[in-house]
Short mmCIF file of C-alpha atoms in Angstrom, two decimals:
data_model
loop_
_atom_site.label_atom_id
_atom_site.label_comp_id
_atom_site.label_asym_id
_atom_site.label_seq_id
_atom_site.Cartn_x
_atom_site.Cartn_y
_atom_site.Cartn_z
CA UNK B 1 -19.04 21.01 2.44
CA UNK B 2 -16.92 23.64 2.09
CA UNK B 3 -16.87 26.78 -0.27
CA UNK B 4 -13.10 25.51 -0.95
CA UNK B 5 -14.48 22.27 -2.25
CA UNK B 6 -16.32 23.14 -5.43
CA UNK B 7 -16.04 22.08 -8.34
CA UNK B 8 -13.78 25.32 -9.65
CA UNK B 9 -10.28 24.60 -10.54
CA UNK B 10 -8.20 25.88 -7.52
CA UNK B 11 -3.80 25.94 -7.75
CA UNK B 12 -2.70 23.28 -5.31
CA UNK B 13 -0.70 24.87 -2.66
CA UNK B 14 3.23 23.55 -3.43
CA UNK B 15 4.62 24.89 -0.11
CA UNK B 16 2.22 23.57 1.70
CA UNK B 17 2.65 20.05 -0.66
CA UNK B 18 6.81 20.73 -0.40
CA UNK B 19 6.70 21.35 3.50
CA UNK B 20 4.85 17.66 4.50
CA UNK B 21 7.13 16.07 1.77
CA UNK B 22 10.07 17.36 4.51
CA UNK B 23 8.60 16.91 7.71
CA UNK B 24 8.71 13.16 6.58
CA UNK B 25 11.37 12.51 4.40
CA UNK B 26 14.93 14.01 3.06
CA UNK B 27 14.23 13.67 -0.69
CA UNK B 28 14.46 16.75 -2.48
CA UNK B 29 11.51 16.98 -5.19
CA UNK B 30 10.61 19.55 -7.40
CA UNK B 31 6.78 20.57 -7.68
CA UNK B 32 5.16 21.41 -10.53
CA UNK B 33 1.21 21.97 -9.81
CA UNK B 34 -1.90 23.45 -12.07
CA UNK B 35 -5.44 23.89 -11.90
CA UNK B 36 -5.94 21.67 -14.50
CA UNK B 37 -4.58 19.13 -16.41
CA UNK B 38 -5.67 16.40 -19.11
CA UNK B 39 -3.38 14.20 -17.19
CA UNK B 40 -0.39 14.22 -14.46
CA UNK B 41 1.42 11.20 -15.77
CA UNK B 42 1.03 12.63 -19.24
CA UNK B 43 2.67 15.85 -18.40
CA UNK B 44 5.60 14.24 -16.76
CA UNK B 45 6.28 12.05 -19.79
CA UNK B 46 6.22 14.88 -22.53
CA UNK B 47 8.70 17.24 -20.33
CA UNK B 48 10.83 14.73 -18.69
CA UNK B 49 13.18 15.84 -20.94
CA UNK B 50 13.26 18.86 -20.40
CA UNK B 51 13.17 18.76 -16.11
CA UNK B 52 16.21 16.51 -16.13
CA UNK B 53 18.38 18.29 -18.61
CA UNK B 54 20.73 19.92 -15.72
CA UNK B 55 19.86 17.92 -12.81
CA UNK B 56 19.03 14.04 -13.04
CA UNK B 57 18.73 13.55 -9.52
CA UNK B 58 15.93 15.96 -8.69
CA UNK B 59 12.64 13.96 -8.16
CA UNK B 60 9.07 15.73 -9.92
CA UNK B 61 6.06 16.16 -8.98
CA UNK B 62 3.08 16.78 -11.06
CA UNK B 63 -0.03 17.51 -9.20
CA UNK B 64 -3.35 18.89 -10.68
CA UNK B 65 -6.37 20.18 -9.04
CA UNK B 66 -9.00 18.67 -11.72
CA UNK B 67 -7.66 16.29 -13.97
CA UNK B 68 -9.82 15.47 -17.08
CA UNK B 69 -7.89 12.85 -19.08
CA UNK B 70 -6.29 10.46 -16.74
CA UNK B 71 -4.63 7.36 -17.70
CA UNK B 72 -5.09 4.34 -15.75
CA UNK B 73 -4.48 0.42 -16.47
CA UNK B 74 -4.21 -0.48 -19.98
CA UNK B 75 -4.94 2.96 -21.13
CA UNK B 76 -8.46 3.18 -19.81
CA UNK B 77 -9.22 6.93 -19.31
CA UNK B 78 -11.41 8.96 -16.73
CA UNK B 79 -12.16 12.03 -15.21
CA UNK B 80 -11.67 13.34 -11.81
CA UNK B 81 -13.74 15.75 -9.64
CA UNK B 82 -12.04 18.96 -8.75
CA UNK B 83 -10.88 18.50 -5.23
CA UNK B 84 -9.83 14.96 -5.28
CA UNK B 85 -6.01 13.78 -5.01
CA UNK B 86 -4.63 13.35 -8.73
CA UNK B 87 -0.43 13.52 -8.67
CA UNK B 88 2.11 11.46 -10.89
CA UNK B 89 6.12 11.10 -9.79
CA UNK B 90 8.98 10.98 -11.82
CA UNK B 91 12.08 9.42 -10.17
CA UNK B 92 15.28 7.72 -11.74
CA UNK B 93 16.85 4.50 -10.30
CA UNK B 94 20.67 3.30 -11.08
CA UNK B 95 19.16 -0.13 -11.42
CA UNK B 96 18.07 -2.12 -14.31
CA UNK B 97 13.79 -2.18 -15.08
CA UNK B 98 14.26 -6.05 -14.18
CA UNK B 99 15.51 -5.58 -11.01
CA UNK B 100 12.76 -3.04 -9.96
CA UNK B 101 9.81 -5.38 -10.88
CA UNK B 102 7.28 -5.45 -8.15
CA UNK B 103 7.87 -1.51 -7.67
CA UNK B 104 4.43 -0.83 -8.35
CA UNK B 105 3.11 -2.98 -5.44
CA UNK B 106 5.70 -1.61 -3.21
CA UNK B 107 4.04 2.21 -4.19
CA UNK B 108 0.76 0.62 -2.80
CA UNK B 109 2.03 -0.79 0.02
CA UNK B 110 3.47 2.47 0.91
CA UNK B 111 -0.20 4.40 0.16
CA UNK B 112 -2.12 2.34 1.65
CA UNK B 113 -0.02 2.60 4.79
CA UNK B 114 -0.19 6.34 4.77
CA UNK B 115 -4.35 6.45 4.32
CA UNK B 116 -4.74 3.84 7.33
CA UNK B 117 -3.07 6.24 9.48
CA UNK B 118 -5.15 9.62 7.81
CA UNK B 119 -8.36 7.29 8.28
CA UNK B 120 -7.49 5.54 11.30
CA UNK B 121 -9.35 2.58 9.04
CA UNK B 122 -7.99 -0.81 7.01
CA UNK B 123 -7.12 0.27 3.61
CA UNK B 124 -6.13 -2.68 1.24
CA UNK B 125 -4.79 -3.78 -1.75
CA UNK B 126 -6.38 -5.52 -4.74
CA UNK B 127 -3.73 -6.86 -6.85
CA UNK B 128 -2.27 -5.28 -9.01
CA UNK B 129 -3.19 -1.81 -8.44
CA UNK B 130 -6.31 -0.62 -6.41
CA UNK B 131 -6.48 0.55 -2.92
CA UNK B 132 -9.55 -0.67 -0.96
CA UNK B 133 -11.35 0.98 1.96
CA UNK B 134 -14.63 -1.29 3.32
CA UNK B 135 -14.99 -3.36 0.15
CA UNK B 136 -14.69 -0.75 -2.08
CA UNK B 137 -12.14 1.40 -4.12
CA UNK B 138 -10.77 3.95 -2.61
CA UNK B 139 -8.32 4.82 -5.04
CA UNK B 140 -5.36 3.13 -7.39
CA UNK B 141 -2.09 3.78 -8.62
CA UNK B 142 0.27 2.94 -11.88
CA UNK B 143 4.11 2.50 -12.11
CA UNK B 144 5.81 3.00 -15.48
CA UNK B 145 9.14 2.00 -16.06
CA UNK B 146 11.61 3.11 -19.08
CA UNK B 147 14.91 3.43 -20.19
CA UNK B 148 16.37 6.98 -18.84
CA UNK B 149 18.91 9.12 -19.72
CA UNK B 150 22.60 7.84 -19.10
CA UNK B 151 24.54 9.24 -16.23
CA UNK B 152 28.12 9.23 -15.85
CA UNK B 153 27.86 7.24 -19.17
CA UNK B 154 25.90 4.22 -17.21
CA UNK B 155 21.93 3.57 -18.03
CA UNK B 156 19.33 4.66 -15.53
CA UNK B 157 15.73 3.64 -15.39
CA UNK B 158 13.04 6.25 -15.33
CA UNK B 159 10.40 5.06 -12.74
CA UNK B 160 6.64 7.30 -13.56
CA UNK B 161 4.34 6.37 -10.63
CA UNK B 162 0.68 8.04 -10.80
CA UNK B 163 -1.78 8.05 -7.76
CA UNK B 164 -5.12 9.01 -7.33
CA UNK B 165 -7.12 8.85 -4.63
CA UNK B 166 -11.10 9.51 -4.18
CA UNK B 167 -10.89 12.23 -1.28
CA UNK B 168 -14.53 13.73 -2.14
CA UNK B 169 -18.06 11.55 -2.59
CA UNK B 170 -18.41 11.54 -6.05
CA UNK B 171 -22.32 9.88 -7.25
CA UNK B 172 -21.02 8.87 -11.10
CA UNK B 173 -18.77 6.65 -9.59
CA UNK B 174 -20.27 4.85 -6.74
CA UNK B 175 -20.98 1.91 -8.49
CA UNK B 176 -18.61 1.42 -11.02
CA UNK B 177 -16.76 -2.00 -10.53
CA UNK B 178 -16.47 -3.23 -7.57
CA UNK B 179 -17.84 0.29 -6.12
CA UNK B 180 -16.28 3.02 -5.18
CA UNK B 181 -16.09 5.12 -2.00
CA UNK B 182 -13.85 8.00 -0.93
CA UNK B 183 -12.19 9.58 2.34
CA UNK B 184 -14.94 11.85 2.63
CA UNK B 185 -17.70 9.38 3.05
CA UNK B 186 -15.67 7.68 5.70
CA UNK B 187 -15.84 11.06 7.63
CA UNK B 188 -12.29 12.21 6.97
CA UNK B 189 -12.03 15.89 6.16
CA UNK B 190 -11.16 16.45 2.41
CA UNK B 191 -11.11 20.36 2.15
CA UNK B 192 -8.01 21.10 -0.46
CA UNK B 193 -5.67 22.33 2.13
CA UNK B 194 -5.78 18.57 3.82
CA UNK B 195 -5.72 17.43 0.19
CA UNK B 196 -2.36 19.14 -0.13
CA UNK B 197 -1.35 18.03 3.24
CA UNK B 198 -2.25 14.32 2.13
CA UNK B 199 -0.43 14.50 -0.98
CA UNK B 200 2.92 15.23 0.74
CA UNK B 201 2.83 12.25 3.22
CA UNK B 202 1.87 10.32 -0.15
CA UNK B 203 4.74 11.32 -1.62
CA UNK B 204 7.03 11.40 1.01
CA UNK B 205 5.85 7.85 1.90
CA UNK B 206 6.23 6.67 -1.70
CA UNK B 207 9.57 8.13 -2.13
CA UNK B 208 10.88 6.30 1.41
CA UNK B 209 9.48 3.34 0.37
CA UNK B 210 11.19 2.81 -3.28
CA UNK B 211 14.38 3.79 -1.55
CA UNK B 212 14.07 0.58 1.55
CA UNK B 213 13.37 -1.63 -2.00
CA UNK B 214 16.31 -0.50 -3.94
CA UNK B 215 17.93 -1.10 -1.15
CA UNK B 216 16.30 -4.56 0.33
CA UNK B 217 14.55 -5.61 -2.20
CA UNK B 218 11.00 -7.31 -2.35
CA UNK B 219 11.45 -9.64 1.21
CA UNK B 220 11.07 -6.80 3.52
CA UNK B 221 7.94 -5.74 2.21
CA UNK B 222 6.66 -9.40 1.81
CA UNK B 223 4.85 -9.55 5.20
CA UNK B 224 3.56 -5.47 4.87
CA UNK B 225 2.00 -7.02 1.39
CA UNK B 226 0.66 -10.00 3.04
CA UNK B 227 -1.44 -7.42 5.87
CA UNK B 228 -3.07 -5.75 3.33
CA UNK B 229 -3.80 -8.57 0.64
CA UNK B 230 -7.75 -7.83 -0.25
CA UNK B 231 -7.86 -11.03 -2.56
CA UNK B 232 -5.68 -13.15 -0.19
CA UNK B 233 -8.07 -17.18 -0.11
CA UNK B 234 -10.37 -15.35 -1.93
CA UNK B 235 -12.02 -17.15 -4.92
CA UNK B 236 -11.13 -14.62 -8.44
CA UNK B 237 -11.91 -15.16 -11.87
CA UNK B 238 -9.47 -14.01 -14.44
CA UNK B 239 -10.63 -12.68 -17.54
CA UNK B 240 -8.28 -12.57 -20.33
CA UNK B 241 -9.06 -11.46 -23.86
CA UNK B 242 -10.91 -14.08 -24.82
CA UNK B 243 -11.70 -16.64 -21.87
CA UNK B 244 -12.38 -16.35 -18.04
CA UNK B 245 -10.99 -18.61 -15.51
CA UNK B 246 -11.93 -19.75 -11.68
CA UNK B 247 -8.91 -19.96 -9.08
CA UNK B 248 -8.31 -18.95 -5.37
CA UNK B 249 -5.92 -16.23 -5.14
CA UNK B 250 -2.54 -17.01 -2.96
CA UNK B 251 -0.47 -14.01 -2.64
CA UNK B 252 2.03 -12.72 -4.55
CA UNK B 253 5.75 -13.56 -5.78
CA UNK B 254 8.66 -11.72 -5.68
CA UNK B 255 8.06 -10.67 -9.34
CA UNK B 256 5.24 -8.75 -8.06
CA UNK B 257 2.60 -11.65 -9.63
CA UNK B 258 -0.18 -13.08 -8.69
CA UNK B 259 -0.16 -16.36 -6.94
CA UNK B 260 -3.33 -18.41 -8.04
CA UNK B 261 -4.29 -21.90 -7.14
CA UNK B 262 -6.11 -23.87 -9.75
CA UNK B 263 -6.63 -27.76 -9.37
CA UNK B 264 -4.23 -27.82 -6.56
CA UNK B 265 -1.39 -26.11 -8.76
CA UNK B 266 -0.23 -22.66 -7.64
CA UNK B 267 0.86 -20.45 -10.84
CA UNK B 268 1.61 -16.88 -11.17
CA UNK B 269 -0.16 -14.53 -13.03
CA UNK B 270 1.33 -11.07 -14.83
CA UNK B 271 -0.60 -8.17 -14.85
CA UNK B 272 -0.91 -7.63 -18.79
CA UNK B 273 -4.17 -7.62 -20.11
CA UNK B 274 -5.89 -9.57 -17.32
CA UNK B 275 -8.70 -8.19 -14.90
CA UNK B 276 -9.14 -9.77 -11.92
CA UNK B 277 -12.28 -9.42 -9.77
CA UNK B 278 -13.78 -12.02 -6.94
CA UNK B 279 -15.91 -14.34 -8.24
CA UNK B 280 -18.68 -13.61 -5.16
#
């Protein structure tokens, strides 16, 4: 490993993070990076404010070097080493937050996509949220969605996505949930210069992606969705608050649920507070 990759805070490099944003898209995005932050997504939402007060169309980035507060599904918190990927993105839409359900799987879609080509290896999706390298987690990803500030007296919808991504081996985690696993023990090289490198095609990716769904909508991505399904005929039990049930997962719907077979019946099931995991 190198000296680059211990565990000292270190500024991500925004030029370097601005100039693979433009090599693969023509969004303009602001970048706002630190050493260290309790959390990305956090620091977004307290200054969104603030960033959009004189231009609503700029898109921000939020990237830290060591993040030690991070907010995940249904407000779990965590800590990340210094070193691996931690970002958040704040973007505005002109449509309605019930027209951009299933967002949050289109943001995977488009990660997953841009870590099979860095890894040259099949990176998946777990419903709703977790990106999946050889059976194990590789990373995962959360898409907020609130009222924004009007514009030209018509509503917007403020769109928050947070990714982060295990780049270095990291022991504390290895066999939490289903397991975890990172770029680095896959062989990729994870010094913070490709970490900043990565992070732009994330972004760019991202960004080019929620544009082709504002613009399409959920049935172009169907089929991308469908390639990288981890749970697809898999057997899954859902665990709600207070009871656990056995089904076969079936895809998803255009309202970004779950489709689950039980007794022959397909249903969908909303993220909420329900855990999914396979049953074997």
């Amino acid at each position: 490993m190198s000296d680059d990759q211990s565990r000292v805070p270190v500024l991500p490099n925004a030029d370097s993070i601005q100039t693979h944003i433009r090599a693969q898209c023509h969004a303009e995005v602001q970048i706002h990076a630190f050493e260290q932050l309790e959390s990305t997504s956090v620091w977004l939402r307290e200054h969104a404010a603030e960033l959009t007060l004189n231009d609503e169309s700029l898109n921000h980035l939020c990237i830290t070097d060591w993040q030690s507060a991070g907010v995940g599904r249904r407000g779990k918190s965590w800590q990340s080493r210094a070193g691996n990927l931690m970002l958040s993105l704040l973007t505005f839409s002109d449509k309605p937050a019930r027209d951009l359900v299933g967002l949050s799987l289109v943001t995977g879609i488009a990660a997953a996509e841009v870590l099979q080509d860095i890894a040259n290896m099949p990176v998946q999706l777990k419903w709703p949220n977790d990106l999946i390298l050889s059976d194990r987690k590789l990373g995962g990803l959360i898409t907020e969605l609130a009222a924004g500030p009007l514009q030209s007296g018509k509503p917007r919808t403020r769109l928050l996505t947070g990714i982060g991504i295990n780049l270095l081996h990291d022991e504390r985690v290895i066999d939490l949930s289903i397991g975890a696993t990172s770029l680095e023990a896959v062989g990729v090289r994870c010094s913070r210069v490709d970490r900043d490198a990565i992070a732009g095609r994330l972004v760019a990716g991202v960004l080019a992606a929620h544009q082709r769904f504002e613009e399409a909508g959920w049935s172009v991505f169907a089929e991308r969705w469908a390639a990288l399904d981890w749970l697809h005929d898999k057997e899954v039990l859902i665990h709600r608050d207070k009871s656990t049930e056995q089904a076969v997962a079936r895809g998803v719907n255009e309202q970004g649920a779950l489709l689950v077979e039980r007794a022959g019946e397909i249903t969908p099931v909303y993220s909420g507070n329900v855990s999914i995991r396979p049953s074997a």
